[in-house]
Coordinates of C-alpha atoms in Angstrom, one line a residue:
M1 CA -29.9 -4.9 1.9
S2 CA -26.7 -5.6 3.9
K3 CA -25.8 -9.2 4.7
K4 CA -23.2 -10.9 6.7
P5 CA -19.9 -11.3 4.8
Q6 CA -19.2 -14.5 3.1
H7 CA -16.3 -15.0 5.5
A8 CA -17.5 -13.9 8.9
K9 CA -14.4 -15.1 10.6
H10 CA -10.9 -13.9 9.9
A11 CA -8.0 -16.2 9.3
A12 CA -5.8 -17.0 12.3
E13 CA -2.8 -14.7 12.7
K14 CA 0.0 -15.8 10.5
S15 CA 3.6 -15.9 11.4
S16 CA 5.0 -12.4 11.9
F17 CA 6.8 -10.9 8.9
F18 CA 10.5 -10.7 9.7
K19 CA 12.7 -7.8 9.0
F20 CA 16.3 -8.3 8.0
P21 CA 19.0 -6.4 9.9
S22 CA 19.5 -2.8 8.8
N23 CA 22.9 -3.4 7.2
K24 CA 21.4 -5.9 4.7
K25 CA 21.8 -5.1 1.0
G26 CA 18.7 -3.3 -0.1
T27 CA 16.1 -2.8 2.5
D28 CA 13.7 -4.8 4.7
Q29 CA 10.8 -6.8 3.5
E30 CA 8.5 -3.7 3.4
N31 CA 11.0 -1.9 1.1
L32 CA 11.8 -4.2 -1.8
T33 CA 11.9 -2.0 -4.8
E34 CA 11.4 -2.7 -8.5
E35 CA 12.5 0.5 -10.1
S36 CA 10.9 -0.2 -13.5
A37 CA 7.4 -0.4 -11.8
V38 CA 7.6 2.4 -9.3
Q39 CA 5.0 5.0 -9.5
A40 CA 4.3 8.0 -7.3
P41 CA 4.4 7.0 -3.6
E42 CA 1.3 6.6 -1.7
Q43 CA 0.8 6.9 2.1
E44 CA -0.5 3.7 3.7
D45 CA -4.2 3.9 4.5
S46 CA -4.0 7.7 4.0
V47 CA -6.4 10.1 2.4
Q48 CA -5.9 10.0 -1.4
P49 CA -5.5 13.3 -3.3
E50 CA -8.8 14.8 -4.4
K51 CA -9.7 14.6 -8.0
K52 CA -11.6 17.3 -9.8
K53 CA -15.3 17.1 -8.7
F54 CA -18.2 17.6 -11.0
N55 CA -20.4 20.1 -9.3
L56 CA -24.1 20.2 -10.0
T57 CA -23.7 23.9 -9.4
S58 CA -21.0 25.9 -7.7
S59 CA -23.3 26.9 -4.9
S60 CA -22.2 26.5 -1.4
A61 CA -24.6 23.6 -0.9
A62 CA -23.2 21.6 -3.8
K63 CA -19.6 22.5 -2.9
T64 CA -19.9 21.3 0.7
G65 CA -22.3 18.4 0.0
S66 CA -24.5 19.6 2.9
I67 CA -27.7 21.6 3.1
D68 CA -27.2 25.3 3.7
N69 CA -29.8 26.6 6.2
M70 CA -29.4 30.1 4.9
L71 CA -30.3 28.8 1.4
L72 CA -33.4 27.2 2.8
V73 CA -34.5 30.5 4.3
R74 CA -33.8 32.3 1.0
L75 CA -35.9 29.7 -0.8
V76 CA -38.8 30.2 1.5
I77 CA -38.7 34.0 1.2
A78 CA -38.3 33.7 -2.6
S79 CA -41.2 31.2 -2.8
V80 CA -43.5 33.6 -0.9
I81 CA -42.5 36.5 -3.1
F82 CA -43.1 34.3 -6.2
A83 CA -46.5 33.3 -5.0
V84 CA -47.5 36.9 -4.2
S85 CA -46.5 37.9 -7.7
L86 CA -48.9 35.3 -9.2
I87 CA -51.8 35.7 -6.8
I88 CA -52.2 39.4 -6.4
K89 CA -53.2 41.5 -9.3
M90 CA -50.7 44.2 -10.2
P91 CA -49.1 46.0 -13.2
V92 CA -46.8 44.0 -15.4
Y93 CA -43.8 46.0 -14.4
A94 CA -44.5 45.4 -10.7
R95 CA -44.9 41.7 -11.2
T96 CA -41.7 41.6 -13.2
I97 CA -39.8 43.3 -10.4
L98 CA -41.2 40.9 -7.8
L99 CA -40.2 37.9 -10.0
A100 CA -36.7 39.4 -10.4
V101 CA -36.5 39.8 -6.6
A102 CA -37.6 36.2 -6.1
A103 CA -35.1 34.9 -8.6
A104 CA -32.3 37.0 -7.0
A105 CA -33.2 35.9 -3.5
A106 CA -33.3 32.2 -4.5
G107 CA -30.3 32.1 -6.8
Y108 CA -28.0 35.1 -6.7
D109 CA -25.1 32.7 -6.0
I110 CA -25.8 31.0 -9.3
F111 CA -25.1 34.3 -11.1
L112 CA -22.0 34.8 -9.0
D113 CA -20.8 31.3 -9.9
A114 CA -21.6 31.9 -13.6
A115 CA -19.4 35.0 -13.5
E116 CA -16.6 32.9 -11.8
S117 CA -17.0 30.2 -14.5
I118 CA -16.7 32.8 -17.2
Q119 CA -13.5 34.1 -15.6
Q120 CA -12.2 30.5 -15.6
K121 CA -13.2 30.2 -19.3
N122 CA -15.5 27.3 -18.5
Y123 CA -18.2 28.7 -20.8
F124 CA -20.4 25.6 -20.8
A125 CA -20.7 25.3 -17.0
T126 CA -24.2 24.6 -15.7
P127 CA -24.5 27.9 -13.7
I128 CA -23.8 29.9 -16.9
V129 CA -26.6 28.0 -18.7
V130 CA -29.1 28.5 -15.9
A131 CA -28.2 32.2 -15.5
F132 CA -28.3 32.8 -19.2
V133 CA -31.7 31.1 -19.6
T134 CA -33.1 33.0 -16.6
L135 CA -32.0 36.4 -17.9
A136 CA -33.2 35.6 -21.5
S137 CA -36.6 34.5 -20.1
F138 CA -37.1 37.9 -18.4
I139 CA -36.0 39.7 -21.5
I140 CA -38.5 38.0 -23.8
G141 CA -41.3 38.4 -21.4
F142 CA -41.3 35.0 -19.6
G143 CA -40.3 36.3 -16.2
T144 CA -42.5 33.8 -14.4
E145 CA -40.7 30.9 -16.0
G146 CA -37.3 32.4 -15.4
A147 CA -38.0 32.9 -11.6
A148 CA -39.5 29.4 -11.5
L149 CA -36.4 28.0 -13.1
V150 CA -34.1 29.4 -10.4
L151 CA -36.4 28.2 -7.6
L152 CA -36.9 24.7 -8.9
Y153 CA -33.2 24.3 -9.8
Q154 CA -32.1 25.3 -6.3
I155 CA -34.8 23.1 -4.7
G156 CA -33.7 20.2 -6.9
I157 CA -30.1 20.6 -5.9
L158 CA -31.1 20.5 -2.2
L159 CA -33.2 17.4 -2.7
I160 CA -30.3 15.7 -4.6
I161 CA -27.9 16.5 -1.8
Y162 CA -30.3 15.3 0.8
T163 CA -30.9 12.0 -1.1
T164 CA -27.3 11.5 -1.8
D165 CA -26.5 11.9 1.9
K166 CA -29.1 9.3 2.8
T167 CA -27.8 6.9 0.2
R168 CA -24.3 7.3 1.5
K169 CA -25.5 6.5 5.0
S170 CA -27.3 3.4 3.7
A171 CA -24.0 2.4 1.9
Q172 CA -22.1 2.8 5.2
D173 CA -24.7 0.5 6.9
L174 CA -23.5 -2.3 4.6
L175 CA -20.3 -2.3 6.8
R176 CA -22.1 -3.3 10.0
Y177 CA -20.4 -6.7 10.1
Q178 CA -16.9 -5.3 9.5
D179 CA -14.4 -4.4 12.3
G180 CA -14.3 -0.9 13.7
E181 CA -11.1 0.1 12.0
T182 CA -12.6 -0.7 8.6
V183 CA -15.8 1.2 9.4
Q184 CA -13.8 4.2 10.5
R185 CA -11.5 4.0 7.4
Y186 CA -14.5 4.0 5.0
H187 CA -16.3 6.7 7.0
E188 CA -13.3 9.0 6.3
L189 CA -12.9 7.7 2.8
I190 CA -16.4 8.5 1.6
K191 CA -16.2 12.1 3.0
Q192 CA -13.8 12.7 0.1
N193 CA -15.4 14.1 -3.1
S194 CA -13.1 11.9 -5.2
A195 CA -13.9 8.6 -3.4
G196 CA -16.9 7.7 -5.6
H197 CA -15.4 9.0 -8.9
M198 CA -15.4 6.5 -11.8
E199 CA -13.9 6.8 -15.3
I200 CA -17.3 6.3 -16.8
E201 CA -18.3 9.6 -15.2
D202 CA -15.6 11.4 -17.2
T203 CA -16.8 9.7 -20.3
M204 CA -20.4 10.7 -19.7
R205 CA -19.5 14.2 -18.7
Y206 CA -17.4 14.7 -21.9
S207 CA -20.3 13.2 -24.0
S208 CA -22.8 15.5 -22.2
G209 CA -20.6 18.5 -22.9
S210 CA -20.5 17.6 -26.5
V211 CA -24.3 17.2 -26.6
L212 CA -24.7 20.6 -24.9
K213 CA -22.6 22.3 -27.6
L214 CA -24.5 20.6 -30.4
A215 CA -27.8 21.5 -28.6
M216 CA -26.7 25.2 -28.5
I217 CA -25.9 25.1 -32.2
F218 CA -29.3 23.5 -33.0
A219 CA -31.1 25.9 -30.7
V220 CA -29.7 28.9 -32.5
I221 CA -30.6 27.5 -35.9
Y222 CA -34.0 26.5 -34.6
G223 CA -34.6 29.9 -33.1
I224 CA -33.7 31.7 -36.3
A225 CA -35.4 29.3 -38.7
L226 CA -38.8 28.7 -37.0
P227 CA -40.3 32.1 -37.7
L228 CA -39.0 32.0 -41.3
F229 CA -40.9 28.8 -42.2
T230 CA -43.9 29.0 -39.8
S231 CA -46.3 31.6 -38.5
Y232 CA -44.6 31.6 -35.1
N233 CA -42.8 34.8 -34.0
Y234 CA -39.3 35.1 -32.6
I235 CA -40.5 35.3 -29.0
V236 CA -41.8 31.7 -29.4
S237 CA -38.8 30.4 -31.2
I238 CA -36.4 31.9 -28.7
H239 CA -38.4 30.5 -25.8
R240 CA -38.2 27.0 -27.2
A241 CA -34.5 27.4 -28.0
L242 CA -33.8 28.3 -24.4
M243 CA -35.6 25.2 -23.2
I244 CA -33.5 23.1 -25.6
I245 CA -30.3 24.6 -24.2
L246 CA -31.4 24.2 -20.6
I247 CA -32.4 20.5 -21.0
A248 CA -29.1 19.7 -22.6
T249 CA -27.2 20.5 -19.4
P250 CA -25.5 17.3 -18.0
V251 CA -26.8 17.6 -14.4
S252 CA -29.1 14.6 -14.3
V253 CA -26.8 12.4 -16.5
V254 CA -23.9 12.3 -14.0
A255 CA -25.6 13.3 -10.7
A256 CA -25.8 9.8 -9.3
M257 CA -22.4 8.5 -10.4
P258 CA -20.4 9.5 -7.4
V259 CA -22.9 8.0 -4.9
T260 CA -23.1 4.8 -7.1
G261 CA -19.3 4.5 -6.7
I262 CA -19.7 4.9 -2.9
V263 CA -22.3 2.1 -2.8
G264 CA -20.1 -0.2 -4.8
L265 CA -17.1 0.6 -2.5
C266 CA -19.1 -0.2 0.6
Y267 CA -20.7 -3.3 -0.8
S268 CA -17.3 -4.7 -1.8
A269 CA -15.9 -3.7 1.6
Q270 CA -18.8 -5.6 3.3
Q271 CA -17.2 -8.7 1.7
G272 CA -13.8 -7.8 3.0
V273 CA -12.3 -6.5 -0.3
L274 CA -11.2 -3.0 0.6
F275 CA -10.6 -0.7 -2.4
K276 CA -9.0 2.7 -2.1
D277 CA -11.6 4.4 -4.4
A278 CA -14.4 3.6 -6.8
E279 CA -12.2 4.0 -9.8
S280 CA -10.0 1.1 -8.7
L281 CA -13.0 -1.0 -8.1
E282 CA -14.4 -0.1 -11.5
K283 CA -11.2 -1.3 -13.2
V284 CA -11.6 -4.8 -11.6
G285 CA -14.7 -5.3 -13.6
L286 CA -12.9 -4.5 -16.8
A287 CA -10.1 -7.1 -16.2
N288 CA -9.7 -10.0 -18.7
T289 CA -6.6 -11.5 -17.2
V290 CA -5.8 -12.5 -13.6
V291 CA -2.2 -12.9 -12.4
I292 CA -1.8 -14.6 -9.0
D293 CA 1.3 -14.8 -7.0
K294 CA 1.7 -18.2 -5.3
S295 CA 3.6 -17.0 -2.2
G296 CA 1.3 -15.7 0.5
V297 CA -1.8 -16.4 -1.6
F298 CA -1.9 -20.1 -2.3
T299 CA 0.8 -20.8 0.4
D300 CA 2.1 -19.0 3.4
E301 CA 4.4 -16.1 2.4
A302 CA 6.6 -16.9 5.3
P303 CA 6.4 -20.8 5.8
K304 CA 7.2 -22.4 9.1
I305 CA 10.2 -24.6 9.8
I306 CA 9.0 -28.2 10.3
S307 CA 12.3 -29.9 10.8
M308 CA 16.0 -28.9 10.9
Q309 CA 18.5 -31.8 11.0
S310 CA 22.3 -32.0 10.9
D311 CA 24.7 -34.9 12.0
L312 CA 27.8 -32.7 11.8
V313 CA 27.0 -29.5 13.8
D314 CA 24.5 -28.5 16.6
K315 CA 21.1 -27.1 15.7
D316 CA 21.9 -23.4 16.5
T317 CA 25.1 -23.4 14.5
F318 CA 23.4 -25.1 11.5
M319 CA 20.5 -22.6 11.7
N320 CA 22.9 -19.6 11.8
F321 CA 24.8 -21.0 8.9
A322 CA 21.6 -21.5 6.9
A323 CA 20.5 -17.9 7.9
H324 CA 23.8 -16.6 6.4
A325 CA 23.3 -18.6 3.3
L326 CA 19.8 -17.2 2.8
Y327 CA 20.4 -13.7 4.0
Y328 CA 20.2 -12.1 0.6
S329 CA 17.5 -14.4 -0.8
E330 CA 13.9 -13.3 -1.5
Q331 CA 12.6 -16.9 -1.4
P332 CA 10.0 -17.9 1.2
V333 CA 12.4 -20.3 2.9
A334 CA 14.6 -17.3 3.7
K335 CA 11.8 -15.7 5.5
A336 CA 11.2 -18.9 7.5
I337 CA 14.8 -19.1 8.7
A338 CA 15.2 -15.4 9.4
A339 CA 12.0 -15.5 11.5
I340 CA 13.7 -17.8 14.1
N341 CA 17.4 -16.9 13.9
N342 CA 18.4 -14.8 16.9
L343 CA 22.2 -15.0 16.3
E344 CA 24.4 -12.3 15.0
Y345 CA 25.1 -12.0 11.2
R346 CA 28.7 -11.7 10.0
L347 CA 28.0 -10.4 6.5
E348 CA 31.7 -9.8 5.6
L349 CA 32.0 -13.6 5.3
I350 CA 29.4 -13.8 2.5
S351 CA 30.4 -13.6 -1.1
D352 CA 29.5 -14.7 -4.6
F353 CA 25.8 -15.0 -3.7
E354 CA 23.4 -16.3 -6.3
D355 CA 19.7 -16.6 -5.8
L356 CA 18.0 -19.5 -7.7
P357 CA 14.2 -19.0 -7.4
G358 CA 12.5 -22.3 -6.7
L359 CA 15.7 -24.2 -6.3
G360 CA 17.8 -22.5 -3.6
V361 CA 21.0 -20.5 -3.3
T362 CA 24.7 -20.8 -3.9
L363 CA 27.4 -18.7 -2.3
K364 CA 30.6 -18.7 -0.4
I365 CA 30.9 -18.3 3.3
G366 CA 34.3 -17.7 4.6
G367 CA 35.7 -18.8 1.2
A368 CA 33.9 -22.2 1.3
D369 CA 31.4 -23.2 -1.4
V370 CA 28.0 -23.5 0.2
C371 CA 24.8 -24.6 -1.5
L372 CA 21.3 -24.8 0.1
A373 CA 18.9 -26.1 -2.5
T374 CA 16.3 -28.7 -3.4
N375 CA 17.0 -32.3 -4.5
Q376 CA 16.2 -31.3 -8.0
F377 CA 19.1 -28.9 -8.0
F378 CA 21.6 -31.5 -6.8
A379 CA 20.4 -34.1 -9.3
G380 CA 23.1 -34.7 -11.9
R381 CA 25.7 -32.6 -10.1
G382 CA 27.5 -35.6 -8.5
V383 CA 26.5 -34.7 -4.9
E384 CA 24.5 -37.3 -3.0
V385 CA 21.8 -36.0 -0.7
P386 CA 19.2 -38.1 1.1
K387 CA 15.8 -38.2 -0.7
E388 CA 13.0 -37.1 1.5
S389 CA 9.2 -37.4 0.9
E390 CA 7.7 -34.0 0.1
E391 CA 4.5 -34.9 2.0
L392 CA 5.5 -33.1 5.1
G393 CA 6.8 -30.1 3.3
Q394 CA 9.5 -28.8 1.0
T395 CA 13.1 -30.0 1.8
F396 CA 16.3 -28.0 1.3
Y397 CA 19.6 -29.7 1.6
M398 CA 22.9 -27.9 2.5
T399 CA 26.3 -28.9 1.2
V400 CA 29.6 -27.3 2.2
S401 CA 32.6 -27.8 -0.2
G402 CA 30.5 -30.5 -2.0
K403 CA 29.8 -32.5 1.2
Y404 CA 26.3 -33.0 2.6
V405 CA 25.8 -31.2 6.0
G406 CA 22.1 -31.2 6.8
K407 CA 18.6 -30.4 5.7
I408 CA 15.7 -28.1 6.4
I409 CA 12.0 -29.0 5.9
V410 CA 9.6 -26.1 5.6
S411 CA 5.8 -26.1 5.4
N412 CA 4.4 -26.0 1.9
D413 CA 0.6 -26.3 2.6
L414 CA -1.8 -25.3 -0.1
N415 CA -4.5 -22.9 1.0
S416 CA -7.7 -24.7 0.0
E417 CA -9.8 -21.6 0.1
A418 CA -7.5 -19.7 -2.2
A419 CA -7.5 -22.6 -4.6
E420 CA -11.2 -22.1 -5.0
M421 CA -10.6 -18.6 -6.4
C422 CA -9.5 -19.8 -9.8
E423 CA -12.7 -21.8 -10.3
E424 CA -14.8 -18.8 -9.2
F425 CA -12.8 -16.4 -11.5
S426 CA -13.8 -18.7 -14.3
E427 CA -17.4 -18.6 -13.2
V428 CA -17.4 -14.8 -13.5
G429 CA -15.9 -14.9 -17.0
L430 CA -12.2 -14.3 -16.1
N431 CA -10.9 -17.5 -17.8
R432 CA -7.3 -16.4 -18.3
C433 CA -5.5 -17.1 -15.0
I434 CA -1.7 -17.0 -14.7
L435 CA 0.3 -18.3 -11.8
L436 CA 3.6 -16.8 -10.7
T437 CA 5.8 -19.0 -8.5
E438 CA 9.3 -19.1 -6.9
D439 CA 9.3 -22.9 -7.5
S440 CA 11.1 -24.9 -10.1
E441 CA 9.3 -25.5 -13.4
A442 CA 8.4 -29.1 -12.5
D443 CA 6.9 -28.1 -9.1
S444 CA 5.1 -25.1 -10.7
Q445 CA 3.5 -27.2 -13.4
S446 CA 2.4 -29.7 -10.8
L447 CA 0.8 -27.0 -8.7
A448 CA -0.8 -25.4 -11.8
A449 CA -2.3 -28.7 -12.7
E450 CA -3.7 -29.1 -9.2
L451 CA -5.3 -25.7 -9.3
D452 CA -6.4 -26.2 -12.9
I453 CA -4.4 -23.1 -14.1
S454 CA -3.2 -23.4 -17.7
E455 CA -0.5 -20.7 -17.6
V456 CA 2.4 -20.7 -15.1
V457 CA 5.6 -18.7 -14.8
P458 CA 8.2 -20.5 -12.6
N459 CA 11.5 -19.5 -11.0
C460 CA 10.3 -15.9 -10.2
N461 CA 11.8 -13.4 -7.9
I462 CA 10.2 -10.0 -7.4
Q463 CA 12.1 -8.4 -10.2
K464 CA 11.1 -11.2 -12.7
K465 CA 7.4 -10.8 -11.6
M466 CA 7.5 -7.1 -12.2
H467 CA 9.1 -7.5 -15.6
F468 CA 6.6 -10.2 -16.5
L469 CA 3.7 -7.9 -15.7
N470 CA 5.3 -5.0 -17.7
D471 CA 5.6 -7.3 -20.7
L472 CA 2.1 -8.7 -20.3
K473 CA 0.6 -5.2 -20.0
G474 CA 2.5 -4.2 -23.1
S475 CA 0.6 -6.9 -25.0
K476 CA -2.6 -5.9 -26.8
N477 CA -5.9 -5.6 -25.0
N478 CA -4.7 -6.9 -21.6
N479 CA -6.5 -5.5 -18.6
I480 CA -4.7 -7.1 -15.7
L481 CA -5.7 -7.9 -12.1
Y482 CA -2.7 -8.8 -10.0
I483 CA -3.2 -10.6 -6.7
Y484 CA -0.2 -10.9 -4.4
A485 CA 1.0 -10.9 -0.8
Q486 CA 4.6 -9.8 -0.9
S487 CA 5.3 -6.2 -0.2
F488 CA 7.3 -3.9 -2.5
E489 CA 7.5 -0.1 -2.8
A490 CA 5.7 0.1 -6.2
H491 CA 2.5 -0.3 -8.0
S492 CA 3.0 -3.0 -10.6
A493 CA 2.2 -2.5 -14.3
A494 CA -1.2 -4.3 -13.8
D495 CA -4.3 -2.2 -14.0
V496 CA -5.3 -3.2 -10.5
D497 CA -3.1 -4.5 -7.7
I498 CA -4.8 -6.4 -4.8
R499 CA -2.7 -7.3 -1.9
I500 CA -3.6 -10.2 0.5
S501 CA -2.4 -8.7 3.7
K502 CA -3.5 -6.5 6.6
K503 CA -1.5 -3.7 4.9
A504 CA -1.7 -2.4 1.4
K505 CA 0.7 0.6 1.0
F506 CA 0.8 0.7 -2.8
A507 CA -2.0 -1.6 -3.8
D508 CA -5.4 -0.5 -5.1
A509 CA -7.1 -2.9 -2.7
Q510 CA -6.4 -4.8 0.5
V511 CA -7.9 -8.1 1.5
N512 CA -7.3 -9.9 4.8
P513 CA -6.4 -13.6 4.1
G514 CA -9.8 -14.8 5.4
Y515 CA -11.7 -12.9 2.8
M516 CA -9.5 -13.7 -0.3
T517 CA -12.1 -15.9 -1.9
N518 CA -14.5 -13.0 -2.1
I519 CA -12.4 -11.2 -4.7
P520 CA -14.4 -12.8 -7.6
F521 CA -17.5 -11.4 -5.9
A522 CA -15.9 -7.9 -6.0
V523 CA -15.5 -8.3 -9.8
Q524 CA -19.3 -8.8 -10.0
V525 CA -19.9 -5.8 -7.7
S526 CA -17.7 -3.7 -10.0
R527 CA -19.6 -4.8 -13.1
R528 CA -22.9 -4.1 -11.4
M529 CA -21.7 -0.7 -10.3
R530 CA -20.9 0.3 -13.9
E531 CA -24.2 -1.3 -15.1
V532 CA -26.2 0.9 -12.7
A533 CA -24.2 4.0 -13.5
I534 CA -24.7 3.5 -17.3
S535 CA -28.4 2.6 -16.9
N536 CA -28.9 5.8 -14.9
A537 CA -27.1 7.9 -17.5
V538 CA -29.2 6.3 -20.3
F539 CA -32.4 6.9 -18.4
A540 CA -31.6 10.6 -17.8
F541 CA -30.6 11.0 -21.4
L542 CA -33.8 9.5 -22.7
V543 CA -35.8 11.9 -20.4
K544 CA -33.8 14.8 -22.0
V545 CA -34.6 13.5 -25.5
V546 CA -38.4 13.5 -24.7
L547 CA -38.2 16.9 -23.2
I548 CA -36.3 18.4 -26.2
F549 CA -38.9 16.8 -28.5
L550 CA -41.8 18.4 -26.4
S551 CA -40.0 21.7 -26.5
I552 CA -39.6 21.6 -30.3
V553 CA -43.3 20.9 -30.8
G554 CA -44.4 23.4 -28.2
Y555 CA -45.7 21.1 -25.4
C556 CA -43.2 22.1 -22.8
N557 CA -42.1 25.2 -20.9
I558 CA -39.0 26.1 -18.9
W559 CA -40.3 25.3 -15.4
F560 CA -41.7 22.0 -16.5
A561 CA -38.4 21.1 -18.2
I562 CA -36.2 21.8 -15.1
F563 CA -38.7 20.1 -12.9
I564 CA -38.7 16.9 -14.9
D565 CA -34.9 17.0 -15.4
M566 CA -34.3 17.4 -11.6
A567 CA -36.8 14.6 -10.9
A568 CA -34.8 12.4 -13.3
A569 CA -31.6 13.3 -11.4
L570 CA -33.2 12.5 -8.1
A571 CA -34.5 9.1 -9.4
T572 CA -31.0 8.2 -10.5
V573 CA -29.5 8.9 -7.1
L574 CA -32.2 6.8 -5.5
N575 CA -31.5 4.1 -8.0
A576 CA -27.8 3.9 -7.0
I577 CA -28.5 1.6 -4.1
R578 CA -29.5 -1.1 -6.6
V579 CA -25.8 -1.9 -6.9
T580 CA -26.5 -4.2 -3.9
N581 CA -29.4 -6.0 -5.7
E582 CA -28.0 -9.5 -5.8
S583 CA -30.8 -10.8 -8.0
L584 CA -29.2 -8.8 -10.9
I585 CA -25.7 -9.8 -10.1
A586 CA -24.4 -12.9 -11.9
S587 CA -24.6 -15.8 -9.5
I588 CA -21.8 -16.5 -7.1
K589 CA -22.6 -19.2 -4.6
Y590 CA -22.0 -18.3 -1.1
K591 CA -20.5 -21.1 1.0
S592 CA -22.7 -21.5 4.1
G593 CA -19.9 -22.9 6.2
H594 CA -17.6 -19.8 5.8

């Protein structure tokens, strides 16, 4: 099912991110901190802490996610003993002993795990239910069904583990077109039990637990009431009640959800959108608002110097003066200057610095008033600067003590591929798109009109962006997807942070620039992943409803119930690969030229 990524080629290497000297106020570019948004630190590209795993059983096979050869041997021995007890004629007590031995050989670990769950006060754990139904079956004279329950349950678990492993390998095969680093990163990621975890799994597990409790109450009432109102005896009513309790266990409902998350992760990664876990990918599909940072997404985060002109001083002196003026600025032009300045900084000369996002900076250098800003800033201030066409790039003019000294022109090219994102977000139903820019209001409105974005927030530095996201998240019913390129030691208030970069220390996902237009596709993958997870859960639940009905009317027995329930669980695991079924994903047109 794998296919070549939409963007088979990566974007050319951008200008290197500069780092300010170590004595600069604050920290370097990779350490800009917004305190109000800081969450627990994460290690870049590191293994995330494991979340609590839902175990089908606490047996060694389920714990390790691998097939236990010793368990296979035990199952073979138990199956032989079970067959002998059925084929050879013998007294009832001898048959019961053989059936008990078969059950013990096949599933003694289930009983140990049940005891452990009781110690942990997890009274509704699946091992407890299986152990209880098995023991009760022997007590009421249904030893054959009790032994068959343990055998079929353990065999079912092994088949689910085997199928899950194969599905995971198929998911990894989706990454065949990605680079070796990404393949290795995801190979390590999906080894983690928590990688495929989704919030919908917690919801389903909680719901299933509630259903199990209700089923137990119903089973007790049914077991007591049936003989009172019919000719059936208590052996029959207890037998049926045990089946109801067994069927209500949540095994098949949630069995496929982790592997469904893994398939979604790998399918998104195939398109170059690399999420840290399935839960982050899941949240993307729930977003109703997209906030996009202009710098580094629609334009280069560190633009290039096109021209630097001064009639009063030489080029190196002018550049060093501009570098001092912009030393404490967070604007893209500061990064462009710092990237080429090799002269020493004398920070003791700088005072009264004021950063004017989108316009420029004002400060004093050696006591002289210095301004490096756009023509818009100087308009109406009585300072004449030459008017330049903005076709080549954005122009910043420098004045010292009110006199014009020179100008700097930096690139301001619009990324045409990134501009397509807004249109594609609209196609997938994310109609609210907000643009954050460092530019003036007039320039921001012009860019927003060009990109067909209705909402824009101008004059933003990092702090203002973080505060805006905090306020937006505080508004009712906002599920926010934030796309940015600048680095800061925080996770924003948005539900999902996606960073356009080769690094993503605190983001939920990382996208290389050449793949950024595939982010809307990742939204569709997320929705498809939840759709498959929910449809699997509904299918398993309907199977349980049918089995409970058959148990109530007497057309089911314990071994048949566990066999069908495990078959349903196996079917949902196999169905997980349908996350990649593009015919059922809302259409996103692939560009053949990419």
